[in-house]
Amino acid sequence: MKKCLKTVLLVLCLALLTACSKNTNSSGNSGRTTSETTPDPANKPEAEPTEQISGTPAPTEPAEPTETPVPTANPIDDMYIKDLYKDEFMVGMALPNSVFGKSFLTETVKNNFSSMTFENEMKPDYTMNQNENIEGFPATETSPIISMTGIKRGMDFAKENGIKVRMHTLIWHSQTPDWFFTTDYKSDSPLASRDVMIKRMEGYIRNVMKYLEENYPGMVYCYDVVNEAIDPGQGEKNGLRKESKWYEIIGPDFISYAFEFARKYAPEGVKLYYNDYNCAQKCNLIIKTLTPILEAGNIDGIGMQCHLSTSDKISSKVYRTAKSFSDAGFQVQITELDIGITGGEYAELVQAMKYRVLFETMQKAKRDGEINIDCITIWGLYDSISWRKTEFPLIYRQKGTELEKKLAWYGIMQDPSVKGVEW
Ligand code: GLA
């Protein structure tokens, strides 16, 4: 793998022609209109720093198409993402409940993705009912009642289509109700003690794992046990996030408790992950915090969220960090990938190139034994339902009642029209 990491954006004349030619595709998706994908050379962003790599042709300025391209079938339209990467890692999709039941959406998901994450329905603010836990008190004090009815449609869909599920997320400062941290689950009661919260954490993890295993045996292959516990910007010496009730009540060892309990109750072979954002900046701190947990045998991997933008370098933001985690003994997943567009219409090509570079780089790194990565999950199906919808960060867009593949999809598929290297 080359050391010097520079971006070379190669947008060839061919890109324009082939992009236009994808108006027709044979996978049931409606075609893309020429105006959506033909970049206006006047809008071309400043090229990223270029460095000639031997054997790589010099960047070519996009040329004006000289004649209207004739739409031709692209064989890649008959292929699917998960198949292209099946020898290296799974490819996942995060989904909101609204997707299930709409056949054109689920068709796309089942063909292209082998792993699935619920965007919300497995988070603590969805898994418990306050009244049930109040009424059940004191039996519920350290054994919260779990009612995950919201996952039924999604789990049924995953089961029917042989899609594995990554559970997101057990212990998180956000999307966990405040009442969960009080003595008796009443909103105006005082905070529970450290001792109660350690036992309640154990009860929560045990009951969620039990619920999933009893109702959906064998479907969940990994858990995000702790999400976003590290934030050196909050001023704590240990670099942990201060604004977290888990941290406030239990203290810094809430992370190791969570993994200890998760290992205790997780079915054999299920992988346990720590998940976070800005991993490149926090890389050393994450490794330092998690190494004792790894040594205790209670964690398997680190999930890198990867909410990126087109101005990010895949090499430094993703590759190097993933390699450091892998070198430190952790399995790696990219868990929440989206790449927001910064720039004009032309930027869709840059976005496609970034998606391509990321997937290709990880594929090669896995093949070469450099990075132990086992899944890349894209955080959302199509732009208008993304949490970053103003940045159009995903690989599909909605067109009427259909889903349309964006150039980013072709980038992931390593289509020759999306040429990009970043070294
Ligand atoms: C974080 C969480 C995700 C999701 C996104 C925003 O990355 O881990 O579950 O909430 O924020 O959508």
XYZ file of N, CA and C and ligand atoms in Angstrom, residues 119-120 123 168-169 172 175 227-228 275 277 305 307 336 379 387, ligand 1:
60
model
N -32.197 2.109 12.040
C -31.732 3.476 12.276
C -32.085 3.913 13.704
N -33.217 3.498 14.217
C -33.654 3.934 15.551
C -34.191 2.844 16.455
N -32.580 1.484 19.664
C -31.972 2.398 20.640
C -32.821 2.413 21.915
N -27.741 -1.826 17.064
C -27.260 -0.476 17.367
C -28.349 0.221 18.181
N -28.174 0.505 19.425
C -26.985 0.412 20.240
C -27.407 0.257 21.703
N -25.573 4.332 25.444
C -25.305 5.576 24.720
C -25.805 6.745 25.554
N -30.368 9.475 23.039
C -31.505 8.585 22.761
C -31.690 7.501 23.816
N -21.707 3.367 22.517
C -21.639 4.321 21.410
C -21.150 5.678 21.928
N -20.154 6.229 21.266
C -19.741 7.635 21.451
C -19.404 8.020 22.903
N -18.437 1.851 19.164
C -18.743 2.617 17.957
C -18.561 4.114 18.227
N -17.633 8.365 16.324
C -17.404 9.248 15.166
C -16.021 9.894 15.311
N -17.855 5.327 12.527
C -19.113 5.804 11.921
C -18.910 6.300 10.484
N -19.169 9.526 8.996
C -20.033 10.532 8.365
C -19.094 11.528 7.691
N -21.526 3.673 9.751
C -22.558 4.685 9.447
C -22.108 5.558 8.276
N -25.294 4.637 5.869
C -26.273 5.117 6.852
C -27.481 5.768 6.166
N -30.459 11.807 7.483
C -30.368 12.853 8.516
C -29.537 14.037 8.002
C -24.913 8.931 15.476
C -25.598 7.674 15.957
C -26.579 7.175 14.951
C -27.453 8.273 14.406
C -26.605 9.385 13.871
C -27.480 10.513 13.344
O -23.971 8.683 14.521
O -24.691 6.658 16.252
O -27.399 6.220 15.547
O -28.303 8.728 15.402
O -25.819 9.875 14.931
O -28.499 10.047 12.568
